[in-house]
Short mmCIF file of C-alpha atoms in Angstrom, two decimals:
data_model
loop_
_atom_site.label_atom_id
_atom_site.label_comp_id
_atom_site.label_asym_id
_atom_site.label_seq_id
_atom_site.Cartn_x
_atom_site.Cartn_y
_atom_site.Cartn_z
CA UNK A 4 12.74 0.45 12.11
CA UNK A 5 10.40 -1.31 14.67
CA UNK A 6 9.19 2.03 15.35
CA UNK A 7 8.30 2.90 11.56
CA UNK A 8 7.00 -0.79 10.94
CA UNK A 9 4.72 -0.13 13.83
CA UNK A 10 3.26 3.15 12.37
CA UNK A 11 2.97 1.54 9.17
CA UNK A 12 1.40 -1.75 9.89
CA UNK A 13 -1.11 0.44 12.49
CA UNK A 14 -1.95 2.70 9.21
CA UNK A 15 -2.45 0.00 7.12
CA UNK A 16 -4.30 -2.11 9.69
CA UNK A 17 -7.12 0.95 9.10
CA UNK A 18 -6.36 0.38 5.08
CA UNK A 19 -7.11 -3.47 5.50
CA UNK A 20 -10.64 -3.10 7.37
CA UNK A 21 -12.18 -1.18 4.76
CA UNK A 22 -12.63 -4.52 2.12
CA UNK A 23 -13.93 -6.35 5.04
CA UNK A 24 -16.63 -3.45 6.02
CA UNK A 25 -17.59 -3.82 2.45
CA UNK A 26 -19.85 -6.24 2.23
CA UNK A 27 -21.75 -5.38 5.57
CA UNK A 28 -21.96 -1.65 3.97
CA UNK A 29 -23.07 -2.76 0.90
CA UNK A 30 -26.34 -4.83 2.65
CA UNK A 31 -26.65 -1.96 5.07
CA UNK A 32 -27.13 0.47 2.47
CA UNK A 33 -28.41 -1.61 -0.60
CA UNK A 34 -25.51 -0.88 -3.00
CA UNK A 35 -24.75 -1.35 -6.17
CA UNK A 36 -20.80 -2.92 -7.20
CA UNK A 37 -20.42 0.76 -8.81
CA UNK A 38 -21.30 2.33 -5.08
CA UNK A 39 -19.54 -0.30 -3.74
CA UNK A 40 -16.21 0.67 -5.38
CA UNK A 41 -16.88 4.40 -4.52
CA UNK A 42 -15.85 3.45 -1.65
CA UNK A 43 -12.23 2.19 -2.55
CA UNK A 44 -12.10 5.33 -4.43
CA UNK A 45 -12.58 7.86 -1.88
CA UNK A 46 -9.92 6.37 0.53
CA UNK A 47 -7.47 5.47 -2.62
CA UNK A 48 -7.97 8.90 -4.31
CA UNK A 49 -7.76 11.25 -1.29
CA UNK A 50 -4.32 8.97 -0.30
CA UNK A 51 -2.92 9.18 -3.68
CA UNK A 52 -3.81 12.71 -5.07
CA UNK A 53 -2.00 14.67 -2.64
CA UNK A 54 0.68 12.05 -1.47
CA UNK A 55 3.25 13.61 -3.30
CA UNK A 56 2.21 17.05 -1.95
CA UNK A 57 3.72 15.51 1.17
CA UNK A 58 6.28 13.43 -0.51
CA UNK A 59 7.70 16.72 -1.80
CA UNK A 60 6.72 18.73 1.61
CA UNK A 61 9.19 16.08 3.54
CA UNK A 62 11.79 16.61 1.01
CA UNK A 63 12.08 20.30 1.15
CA UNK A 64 11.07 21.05 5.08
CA UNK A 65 11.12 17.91 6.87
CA UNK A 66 7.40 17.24 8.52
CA UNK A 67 8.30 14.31 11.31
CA UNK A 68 4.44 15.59 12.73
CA UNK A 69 3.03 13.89 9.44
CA UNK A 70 4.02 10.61 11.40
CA UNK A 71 1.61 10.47 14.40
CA UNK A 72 -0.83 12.88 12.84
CA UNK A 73 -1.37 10.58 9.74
CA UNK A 74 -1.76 6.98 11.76
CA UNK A 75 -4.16 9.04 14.02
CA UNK A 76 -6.00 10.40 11.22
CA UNK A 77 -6.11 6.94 8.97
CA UNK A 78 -7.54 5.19 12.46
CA UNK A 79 -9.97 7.80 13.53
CA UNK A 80 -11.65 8.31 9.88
CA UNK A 81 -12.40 4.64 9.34
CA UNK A 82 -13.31 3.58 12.74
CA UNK A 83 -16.15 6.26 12.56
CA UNK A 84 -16.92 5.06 8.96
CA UNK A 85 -17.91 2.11 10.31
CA UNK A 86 -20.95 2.97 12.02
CA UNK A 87 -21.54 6.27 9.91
CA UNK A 88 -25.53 6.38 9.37
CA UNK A 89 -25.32 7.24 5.81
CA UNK A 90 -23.48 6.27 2.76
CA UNK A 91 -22.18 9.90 1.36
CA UNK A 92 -20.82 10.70 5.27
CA UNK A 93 -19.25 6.70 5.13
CA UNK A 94 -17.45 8.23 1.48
CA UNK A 95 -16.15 11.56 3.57
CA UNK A 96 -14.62 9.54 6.43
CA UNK A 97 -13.01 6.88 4.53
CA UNK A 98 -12.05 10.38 1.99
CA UNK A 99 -10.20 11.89 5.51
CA UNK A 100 -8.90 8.48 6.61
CA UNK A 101 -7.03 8.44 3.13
CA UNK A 102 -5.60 11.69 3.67
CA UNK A 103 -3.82 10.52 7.03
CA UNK A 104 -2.58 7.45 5.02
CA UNK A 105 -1.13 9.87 2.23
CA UNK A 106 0.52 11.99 5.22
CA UNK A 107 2.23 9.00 6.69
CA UNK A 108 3.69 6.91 3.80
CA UNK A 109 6.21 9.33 2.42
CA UNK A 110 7.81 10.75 6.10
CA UNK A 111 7.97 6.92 6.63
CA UNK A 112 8.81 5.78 3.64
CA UNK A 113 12.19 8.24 3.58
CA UNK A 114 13.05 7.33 7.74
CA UNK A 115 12.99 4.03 6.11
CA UNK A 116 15.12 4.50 3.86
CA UNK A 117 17.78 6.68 6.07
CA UNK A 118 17.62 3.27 8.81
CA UNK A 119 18.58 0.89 6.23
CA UNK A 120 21.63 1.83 5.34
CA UNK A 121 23.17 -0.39 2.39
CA UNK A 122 20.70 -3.08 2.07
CA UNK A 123 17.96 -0.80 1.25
CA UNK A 124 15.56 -3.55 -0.23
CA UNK A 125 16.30 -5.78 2.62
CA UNK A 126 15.31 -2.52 4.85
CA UNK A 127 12.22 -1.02 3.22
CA UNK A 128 11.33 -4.77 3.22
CA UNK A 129 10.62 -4.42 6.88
CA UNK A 130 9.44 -1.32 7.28
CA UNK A 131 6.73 -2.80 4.55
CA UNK A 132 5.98 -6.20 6.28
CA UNK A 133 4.26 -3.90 9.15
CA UNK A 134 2.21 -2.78 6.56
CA UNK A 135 1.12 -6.06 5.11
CA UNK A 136 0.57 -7.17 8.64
CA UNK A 137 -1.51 -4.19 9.49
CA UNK A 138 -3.60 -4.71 6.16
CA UNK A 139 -3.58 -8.39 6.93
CA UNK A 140 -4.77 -7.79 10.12
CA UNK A 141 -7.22 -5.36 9.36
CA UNK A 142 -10.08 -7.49 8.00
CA UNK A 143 -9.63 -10.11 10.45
CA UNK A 144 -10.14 -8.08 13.22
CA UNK A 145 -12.75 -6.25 11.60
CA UNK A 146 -14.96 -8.83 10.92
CA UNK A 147 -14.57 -10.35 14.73
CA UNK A 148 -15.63 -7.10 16.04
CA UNK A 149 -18.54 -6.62 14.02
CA UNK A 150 -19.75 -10.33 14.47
CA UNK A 151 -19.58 -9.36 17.99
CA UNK A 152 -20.76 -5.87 17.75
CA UNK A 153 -22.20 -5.28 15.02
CA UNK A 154 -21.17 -2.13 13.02
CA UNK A 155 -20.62 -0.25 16.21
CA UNK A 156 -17.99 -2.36 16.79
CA UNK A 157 -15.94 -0.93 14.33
CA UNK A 158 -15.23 2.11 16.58
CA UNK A 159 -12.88 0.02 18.53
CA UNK A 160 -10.64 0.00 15.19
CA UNK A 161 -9.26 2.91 16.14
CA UNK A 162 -7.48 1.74 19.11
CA UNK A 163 -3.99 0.49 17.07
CA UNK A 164 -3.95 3.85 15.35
CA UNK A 165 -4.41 6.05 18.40
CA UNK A 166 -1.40 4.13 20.54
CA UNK A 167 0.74 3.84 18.02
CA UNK A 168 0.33 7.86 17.55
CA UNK A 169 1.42 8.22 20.73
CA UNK A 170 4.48 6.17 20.52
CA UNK A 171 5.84 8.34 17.61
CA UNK A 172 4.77 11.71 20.01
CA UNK A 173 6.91 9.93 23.05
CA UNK A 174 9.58 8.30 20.75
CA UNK A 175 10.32 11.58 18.18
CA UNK A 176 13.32 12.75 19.16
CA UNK A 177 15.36 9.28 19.10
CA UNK A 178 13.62 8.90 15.66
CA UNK A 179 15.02 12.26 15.00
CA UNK A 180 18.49 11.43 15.60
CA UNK A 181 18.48 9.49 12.07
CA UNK A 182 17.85 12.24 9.78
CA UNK A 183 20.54 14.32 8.12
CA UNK A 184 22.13 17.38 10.50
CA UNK A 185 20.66 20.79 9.56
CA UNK A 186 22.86 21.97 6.03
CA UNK A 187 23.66 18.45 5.22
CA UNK A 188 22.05 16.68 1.70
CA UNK A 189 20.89 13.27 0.57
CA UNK A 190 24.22 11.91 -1.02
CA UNK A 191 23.35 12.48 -4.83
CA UNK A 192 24.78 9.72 -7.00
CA UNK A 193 23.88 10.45 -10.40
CA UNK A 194 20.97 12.16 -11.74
CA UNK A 195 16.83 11.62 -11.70
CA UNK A 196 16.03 9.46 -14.27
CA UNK A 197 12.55 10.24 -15.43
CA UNK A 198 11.73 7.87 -17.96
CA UNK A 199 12.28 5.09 -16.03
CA UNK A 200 10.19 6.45 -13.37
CA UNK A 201 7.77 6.74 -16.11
CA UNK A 202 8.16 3.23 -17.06
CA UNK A 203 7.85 1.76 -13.54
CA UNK A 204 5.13 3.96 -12.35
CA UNK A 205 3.29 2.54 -15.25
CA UNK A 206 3.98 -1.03 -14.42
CA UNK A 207 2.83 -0.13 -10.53
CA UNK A 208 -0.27 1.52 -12.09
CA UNK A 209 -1.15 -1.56 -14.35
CA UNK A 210 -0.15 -3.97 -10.89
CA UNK A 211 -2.57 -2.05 -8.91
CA UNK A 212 -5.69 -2.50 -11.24
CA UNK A 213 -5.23 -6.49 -10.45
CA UNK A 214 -4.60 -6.22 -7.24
CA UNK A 215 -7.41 -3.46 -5.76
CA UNK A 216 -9.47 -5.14 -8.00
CA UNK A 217 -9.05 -8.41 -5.71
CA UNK A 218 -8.82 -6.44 -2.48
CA UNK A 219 -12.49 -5.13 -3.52
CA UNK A 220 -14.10 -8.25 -4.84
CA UNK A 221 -11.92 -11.32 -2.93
CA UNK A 222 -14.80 -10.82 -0.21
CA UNK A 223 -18.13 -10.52 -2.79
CA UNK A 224 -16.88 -12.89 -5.17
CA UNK A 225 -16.98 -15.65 -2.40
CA UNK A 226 -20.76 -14.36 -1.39
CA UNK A 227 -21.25 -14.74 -5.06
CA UNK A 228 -19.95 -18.27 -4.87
CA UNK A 229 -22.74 -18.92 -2.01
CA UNK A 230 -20.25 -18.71 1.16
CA UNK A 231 -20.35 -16.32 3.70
CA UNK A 232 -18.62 -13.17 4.24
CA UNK A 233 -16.44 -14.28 6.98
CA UNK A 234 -15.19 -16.81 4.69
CA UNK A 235 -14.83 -14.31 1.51
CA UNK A 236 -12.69 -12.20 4.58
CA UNK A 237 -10.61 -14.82 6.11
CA UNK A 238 -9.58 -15.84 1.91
CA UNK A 239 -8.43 -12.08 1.84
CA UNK A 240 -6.86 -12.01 4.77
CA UNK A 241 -4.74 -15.06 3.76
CA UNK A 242 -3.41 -13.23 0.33
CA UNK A 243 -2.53 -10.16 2.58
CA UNK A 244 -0.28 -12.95 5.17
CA UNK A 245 1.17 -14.27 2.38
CA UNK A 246 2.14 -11.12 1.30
CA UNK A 247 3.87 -10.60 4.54
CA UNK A 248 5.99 -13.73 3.94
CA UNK A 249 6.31 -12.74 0.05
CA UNK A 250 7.98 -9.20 1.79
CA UNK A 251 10.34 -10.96 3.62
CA UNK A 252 11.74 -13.30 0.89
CA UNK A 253 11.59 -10.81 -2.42
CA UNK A 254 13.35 -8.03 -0.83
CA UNK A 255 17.00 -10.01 0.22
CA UNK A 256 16.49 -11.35 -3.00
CA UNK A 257 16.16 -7.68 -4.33
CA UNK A 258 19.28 -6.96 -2.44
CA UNK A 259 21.13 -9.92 -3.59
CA UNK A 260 20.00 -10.12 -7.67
CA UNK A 261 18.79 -7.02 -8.57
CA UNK A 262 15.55 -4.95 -8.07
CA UNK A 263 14.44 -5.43 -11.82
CA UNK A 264 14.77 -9.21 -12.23
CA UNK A 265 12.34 -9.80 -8.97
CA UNK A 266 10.00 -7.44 -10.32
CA UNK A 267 9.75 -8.63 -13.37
CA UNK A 268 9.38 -12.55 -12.54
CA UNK A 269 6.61 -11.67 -9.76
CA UNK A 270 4.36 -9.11 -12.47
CA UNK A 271 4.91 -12.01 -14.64
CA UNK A 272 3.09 -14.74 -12.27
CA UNK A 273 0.28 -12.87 -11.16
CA UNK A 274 -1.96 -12.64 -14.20
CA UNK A 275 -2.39 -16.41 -14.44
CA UNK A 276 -2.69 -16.92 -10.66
CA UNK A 277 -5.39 -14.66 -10.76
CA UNK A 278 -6.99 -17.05 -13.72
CA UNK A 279 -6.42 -20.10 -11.59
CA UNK A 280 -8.16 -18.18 -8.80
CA UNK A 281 -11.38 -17.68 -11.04
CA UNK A 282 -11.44 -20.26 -13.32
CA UNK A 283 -10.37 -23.18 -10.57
CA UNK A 284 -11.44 -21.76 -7.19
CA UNK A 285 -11.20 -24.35 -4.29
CA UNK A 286 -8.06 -25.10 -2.64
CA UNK A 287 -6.17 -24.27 -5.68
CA UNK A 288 -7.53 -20.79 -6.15
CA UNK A 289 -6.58 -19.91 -2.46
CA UNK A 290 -3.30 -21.46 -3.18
CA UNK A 291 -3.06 -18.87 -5.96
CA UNK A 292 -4.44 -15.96 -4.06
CA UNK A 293 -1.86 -16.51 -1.41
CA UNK A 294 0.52 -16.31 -4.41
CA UNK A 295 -0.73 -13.48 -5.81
CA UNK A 296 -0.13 -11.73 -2.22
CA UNK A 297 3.57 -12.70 -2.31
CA UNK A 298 3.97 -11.70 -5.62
CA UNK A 299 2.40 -8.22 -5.42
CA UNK A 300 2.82 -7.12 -1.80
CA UNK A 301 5.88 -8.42 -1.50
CA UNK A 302 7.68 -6.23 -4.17
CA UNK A 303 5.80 -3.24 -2.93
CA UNK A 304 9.41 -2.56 -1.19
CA UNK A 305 11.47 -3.23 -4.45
CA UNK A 306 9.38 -0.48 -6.03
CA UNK A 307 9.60 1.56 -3.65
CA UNK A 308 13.23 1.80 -3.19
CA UNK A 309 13.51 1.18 -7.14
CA UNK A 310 11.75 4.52 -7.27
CA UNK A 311 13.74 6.08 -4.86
CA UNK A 312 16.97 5.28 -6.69
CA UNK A 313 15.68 6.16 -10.27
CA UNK A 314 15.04 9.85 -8.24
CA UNK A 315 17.92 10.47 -5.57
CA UNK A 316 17.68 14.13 -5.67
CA UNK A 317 13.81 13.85 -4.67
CA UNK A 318 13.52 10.65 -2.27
CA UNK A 319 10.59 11.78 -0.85
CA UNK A 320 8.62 12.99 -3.79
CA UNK A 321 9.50 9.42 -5.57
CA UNK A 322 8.08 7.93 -2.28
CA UNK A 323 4.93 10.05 -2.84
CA UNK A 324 4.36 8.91 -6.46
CA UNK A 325 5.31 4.90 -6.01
CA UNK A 326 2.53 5.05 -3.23
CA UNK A 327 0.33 7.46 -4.11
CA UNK A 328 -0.01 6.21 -7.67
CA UNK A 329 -0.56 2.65 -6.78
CA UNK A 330 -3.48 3.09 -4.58
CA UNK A 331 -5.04 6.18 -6.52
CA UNK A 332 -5.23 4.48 -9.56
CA UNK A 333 -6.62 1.35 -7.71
CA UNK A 334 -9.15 2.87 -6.22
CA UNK A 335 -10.30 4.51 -10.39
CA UNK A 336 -9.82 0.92 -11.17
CA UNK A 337 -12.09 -0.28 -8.20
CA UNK A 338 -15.00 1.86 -9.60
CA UNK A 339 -14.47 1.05 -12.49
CA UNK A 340 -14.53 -3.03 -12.56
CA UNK A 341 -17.38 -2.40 -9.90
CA UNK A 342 -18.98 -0.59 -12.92
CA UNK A 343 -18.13 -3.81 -15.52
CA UNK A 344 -19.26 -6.21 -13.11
CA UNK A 345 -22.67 -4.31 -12.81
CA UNK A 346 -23.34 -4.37 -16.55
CA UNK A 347 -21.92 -7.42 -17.01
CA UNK A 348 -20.76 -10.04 -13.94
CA UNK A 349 -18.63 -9.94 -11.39
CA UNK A 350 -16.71 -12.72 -13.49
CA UNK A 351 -15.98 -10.47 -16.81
CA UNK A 352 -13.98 -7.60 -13.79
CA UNK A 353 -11.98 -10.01 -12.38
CA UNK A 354 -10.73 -11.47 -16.22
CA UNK A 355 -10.49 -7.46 -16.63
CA UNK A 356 -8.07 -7.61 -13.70
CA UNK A 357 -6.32 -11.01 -14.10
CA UNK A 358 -5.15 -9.06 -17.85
CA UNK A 359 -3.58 -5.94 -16.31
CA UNK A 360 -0.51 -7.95 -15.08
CA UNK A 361 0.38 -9.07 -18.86
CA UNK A 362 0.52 -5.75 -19.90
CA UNK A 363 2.71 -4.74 -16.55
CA UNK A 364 5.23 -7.49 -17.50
CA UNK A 365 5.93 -6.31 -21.15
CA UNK A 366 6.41 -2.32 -19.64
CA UNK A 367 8.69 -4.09 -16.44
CA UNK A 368 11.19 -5.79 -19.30
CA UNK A 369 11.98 -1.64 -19.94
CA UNK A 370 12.76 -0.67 -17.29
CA UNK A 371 17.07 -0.13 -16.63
CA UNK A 372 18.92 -1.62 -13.03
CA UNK A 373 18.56 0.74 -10.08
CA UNK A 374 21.84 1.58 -8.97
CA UNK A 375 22.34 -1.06 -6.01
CA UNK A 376 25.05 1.35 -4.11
CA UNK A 377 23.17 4.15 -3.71
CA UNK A 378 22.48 5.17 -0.42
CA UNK A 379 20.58 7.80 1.93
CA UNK A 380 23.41 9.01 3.92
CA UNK A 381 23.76 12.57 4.32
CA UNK A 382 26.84 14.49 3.50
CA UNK A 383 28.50 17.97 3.20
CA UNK A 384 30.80 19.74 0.99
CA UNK A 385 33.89 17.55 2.32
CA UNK A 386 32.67 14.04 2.64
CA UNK A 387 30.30 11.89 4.98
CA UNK A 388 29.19 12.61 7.96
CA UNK A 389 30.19 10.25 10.71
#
């Protein structure tokens, strides 16, 4: 698991510098919001379009190579987009570091779930909190480097990705010793439900307009404000810790009371912590926004494994559309607040977000309990394997 939390936080670590090149980008270049989210776009889309081309690739033929190959990839593609010389080659790096994110998450996702035995929420939760400390991470480090640097700087951002690479290369075959023996199955109890995939892949899609929406603008809404971009990054870095610490807490409780009843109480708090955020500001709005990351990142697990157990004869593929859906459709809803907030202010997009989460709560009270005993085990024709 420290293994997979490793790959995972150094993947998202690449995820997480991308806000915090944004506003440097955006002077560099003299874009517009709508450019701006272009950006998001190109990593989100290119992550999320063919994520569960590899979410069902892993489920039929096993692909442990889409480990180091997709940390390398993420690393590589947005270290160079850093100091790219041109906006439309910055949108086809950050476009091929998405695709090594999308050829990570589900090979990850499923060793995840295959490590964790019983207490799968409890175990995904830790194979996410690399990943919220990678994205955490991310704009901290980014924004250090290019204060010291300048946009060259951002090169060195490839250094986590690239060791961590070679960790899985050196480390494979222990990692392989957790996967089911050749001619052995997932353990099937019941049957895919697909309308309550439906249903929760709509409440992840609504979730994800709110929250890329303040991973975009967190940074430009402080410039906006008249402080400086280090402080708009350091604000988003805080929402991405507390989402760490959100991780840690929601998915026990997952384990303990149910998938459903977390997920529903934290879609429920986030719309008006995002008001309190925009309307109040201060102290009080980063109180919120550090909220807001425990809430949302820290039932990224619960969906995840939620959508693994709604679709136990495709654990992969389920892993493919819980992640690739969430940050395709943010990076659509990206463009298109950047697109509001350019006819209209940056104000009127975030209200735009801070309503998406209403409308997640009402689909979340549909959806049925996961099946808490389901595991990932594999098994023959005559019982479990030892």
């Amino acid at each position: 698991m420290a293994l997979l939390s490793s790959g995972h936080l150094a993947t998202d670590f690449a995820n997480g510098a991308l806000p915090a090149l944004l506003p440097f980008l955006k002077d560099r270049f003299s874009l517009s919001y709508t450019a701006v989210g272009a950006v998001v776009l190109a990593s989100q889309a290119s992550s999320s379009l063919i994520q569960p081309l590899f979410g069902l690739w892993s489920d039929r033929r096993g692909a442990m190579w889409l480990l180091p190959a997709g940390v390398a990839l993420g690393g590589v593609g947005i270290a160079l987009a850093a100091d790219a010389p041109s906006y439309w080659l910055v949108l086809l790096l950050v476009l091929i570091s998405g695709v090594g994110s999308a050829a990570f998450h589900p090979e990850g996702s499923k060793f995840a779930g295959f490590v964790s035995g019983r207490k799968r929420a409890s175990g995904m939760a830790w194979f996410s909190i690399g990943g919220n400390l990678g994205y955490a991470l991310g704009p901290i480090a980014t924004t250090a480097l290019i204060a010291a640097f300048d946009l060259r700087g951002g090169l060195i951002l490839a250094g986590p990705s690239l060791l961590v690479a070679a960790a899985f290369l050196l480390l494979a075959p222990y990692l392989r010793g957790f996967a089911p023996e050749p001619g052995a199955s997932p353990a099937r109890v019941g049957e895919d439900d697909p309308f309550a995939m439906k249903v929760l892949l709509g409440v992840i899609a609504l979730r994800s307009v709110a929250w890329f929406g303040l991973i975009t603008f967190v940074p430009l809404w402080e410039v906006s404000l008249g402080h400086s971009k280090s402080h708009g990054n350091h604000l988003l870095a805080l929402m991405l810790f507390a989402g760490g610490t959100g991780t840690l807490l929601l998915g026990p409780l997952a384990d303990r009371f149910g998938r459903r009843p977390v997920l529903l109480g934290s879609v429920a708090a986030t719309g008006p912590l995002v008001l309190v955020f925009v309307l109040v500001g201060g102290i009080p709005g980063a109180v919120a926004l550090a909220l807001i990351g425990a809430c949302v990142v820290g039932t990224f697990g619960v969906t995840m494994v939620m959508g693994q157990e709604y679709m136990p004869r495709h654990v992969g593929t389920a892993s493919g559309l819980v992640i690739g859906l969430s940050v395709g459709l943010g990076g659509v809803a990206a463009v298109a607040l950047g697109r509001l907030a350019d006819a209209t202010s940056l104000r009127t997009a975030l209200f735009v977000a801070a309503a998406a989460p209403f409308l997640a709560t009402a689909l979340a009270a549909l959806l049925p309990s996961t099946r808490a005993r389901q595991r990932l085990e594999p098994v023959t024709e005559i019982g479990l394997l030892p």
